[in-house]
Amino acid sequence: MVEQSSAGTALAVRDLTKVFDARGTRVTALDAVSLTVPRGEIHGIVGRSGAGKSTLIRCLTGLESPTSGEVVVAGEDITALRGAELRAARRRFGVVYQHANLLDSRTAADNIALPLEVAGWDKADRDARVTELLDLVGLTDRAGNHPGQLSGGQQQRVGIARALAARPEILLCDEPTSALDAATTGSILALLRELRDRLGITVVIITHEPSVVREICDAVTLLGDGAVVEQGRLSEVIADPTTRLHRELIPLVEPATDGLVRLQVALGHPDSTVGSIDGIIALLRHEGIEADVAAATVETIAGRRVGRLLVELADATTTDRARDLLEQARLHPEVAA
Amino acid sequence: MRFDGDPTWLDNPVITQGLPTALWETLAMTAGSALITAVLGVVVGVLLHNSSPGGVNPQPALHRVLGAVVNVGRSLPFLILMIAIIPITRFIAGTTVGWRAMIVPLTVGAVPFFARLVETSLREVSSGKVEAATMMGATRWDVTRKVLLPEALPGIVAGLTTTVIALIGYSAMAGAVGGGGLGATAMSYGYNRFQTDVMIAAVVLLVVVVQLVQVVGDRVARAVDHR
Ligand SMILES: Nc1ncnc2c1ncn2[C@@H]1O[C@H](COP(=O)(O)OP(=O)(O)OP(=O)(O)O)[C@@H](O)[C@H]1O
Ligand SMILES: [Mg+2]
């Protein structure tokens, strides 16, 4: 759990449950989901398709009313609100979509102004705020362009500026980079991180891309079949080789099977006595076990060097001994197929 | 009846004096009914769309009733509709002849047609855009005015062009039954009195008007389309 004193909590979700009842077939899209996001943190929500990620976002903003549970923003449970109160509560959120959902009938500047018009700002204030936001997302020179004249990355920047326009406390991003290429994804993630650093805004980001979590999240929740499977600070879950997030966030390209015995080990766990690839190979060779590295992924995530490694044994009869050695070093070995 | 010595083409007073007046009447009755249809059609189209199950304000009962009324309006052939609503025309226009009176049946015939086209254009606006505005705290009125109508505008303009062209056709029919305009002239001189030159001239004028409307409509649709 991500715990923090309630004064610093931007968003608290408690036992949120959503059951869809469509003509007799009941689908539990959210099953007692709880999460707490401290102010100024970037919280990632990951999970397979159908895990309930979009339903969670829709319940957070009252677009879907949850079957039970609470969504507390700034000390107020917004699931109970209706009408004008609900509309006011929604302005605490800015939402960024996968396909920016900009209006083709409006220029970039006018798209950014839309939430301000809806919130009743007068023209002079709107213009000043739009100028400021265009500068913030680096699109001052494209103010008069319509979405069709902008690249996907530029459209997403307009989408982010629009989400920020009415000064929300929380930015909800539903797959914000899934439609973008790698380089553009990088620049959008950098922008989100910069916004958090400069504005202190809280970000909840839904994604199926491990790289997004690795690059910008402080904490992460893994959803599976509507329920929280794993949850915690990124630096902690990533270092724990027993978690599913560890495996998903540090993917290992495994070579095709060819009869050789391979052991998979995890690097970077705080209890491990060996912390490097060289150290692992040396440990085995020291005991007379001939071993080589078949594949490895090593990254520095949340300030910690973590990785996964596939060690190839020259002699299959040394398997058990090698596994015991690696186990003693708390490297969590597993025989790979 | 026509005799060999009768003047034709530009010597024929029906062409030099009658046709310009008829053209003006056709344009006037088309423009008048198109204007009213544009306003009413958008209103009915928005009601149809917003009250639908996936709309911003689902109202199943209203949607069904409105849909049924529109379908009845659309399924009646114009000629029959025009005759059927003669009492209404008399009530509104005070008369049932002349181009002014014809604006009533033309409008009644065109509104259901255009309303459906408006509804279709509104339905094509992606739900993501509506959702984005809703998440901003927009009211249903905000969504309609700032998202649905502007985003659907190119389709609505194209629909209005089609409607105006249909109205020109209806107006010719209306003219044949006493409404004036090019239809009346073509009928009473071109057909009843065998003045082929009048018939040809009336047809050419109608074709030119339809072409002009289409060209202007396409231009406007393109100008408001920023996709
Ligand atoms: N309106 C609805 N009616 C019935 N079932 C629904 C509805 N919306 C979502 N569901 C179901 O709830 C579950 C979660 O859906 P959701 O869209 O939240 O998944 P997701 O995690 O966002 O998936 P993806 O990664 O594909 O976007 C799915 O089983 C889905 O079929
Ligand atoms: Mg989804």
Coordinates of N, CA and C in Angstrom, one line a residue, chain A residues 6 56 66 80 102 104 117 139 148 153 166 200 202 224 270 316 327:
Chain A
S6 N -3.0 12.0 5.6 CA -4.1 12.4 4.8 C -4.0 13.8 4.3
L56 N -12.1 2.3 -14.0 CA -11.6 3.0 -12.8 C -11.6 4.5 -13.1
P66 N -20.1 4.2 -9.4 CA -19.7 3.0 -8.8 C -20.8 2.3 -8.0
A80 N -20.9 10.7 -4.3 CA -22.2 11.1 -3.9 C -22.8 12.3 -4.6
L102 N -9.4 15.9 -29.4 CA -9.5 17.4 -29.6 C -10.6 17.6 -30.6
D104 N -12.0 19.1 -33.9 CA -11.5 19.5 -35.2 C -12.0 20.8 -35.6
E117 N -14.0 28.1 -21.0 CA -15.3 28.6 -21.4 C -16.4 27.9 -20.6
L139 N 4.1 24.9 -27.8 CA 3.4 25.0 -29.1 C 2.9 26.4 -29.4
G148 N -6.0 18.6 -37.2 CA -5.6 17.9 -38.4 C -4.3 18.4 -39.0
G153 N 2.0 13.7 -31.7 CA 2.7 14.2 -30.5 C 2.2 15.6 -30.1
A166 N -7.9 24.5 -16.6 CA -8.7 25.0 -15.5 C -8.0 24.7 -14.2
G200 N 3.7 20.8 -9.4 CA 3.3 20.0 -8.2 C 2.0 19.2 -8.4
T202 N -0.6 16.3 -9.3 CA -0.7 14.8 -9.1 C -1.1 14.1 -10.4
G224 N -5.9 -6.8 -11.9 CA -6.2 -8.0 -12.7 C -7.6 -8.4 -12.4
P270 N 17.3 -6.0 -2.4 CA 18.2 -5.5 -1.3 C 18.9 -6.6 -0.5
A316 N 24.8 -29.8 -17.9 CA 23.5 -29.9 -17.3 C 23.6 -30.6 -15.9
E327 N 20.7 -19.5 -4.9 CA 19.6 -19.4 -3.9 C 20.2 -18.8 -2.6

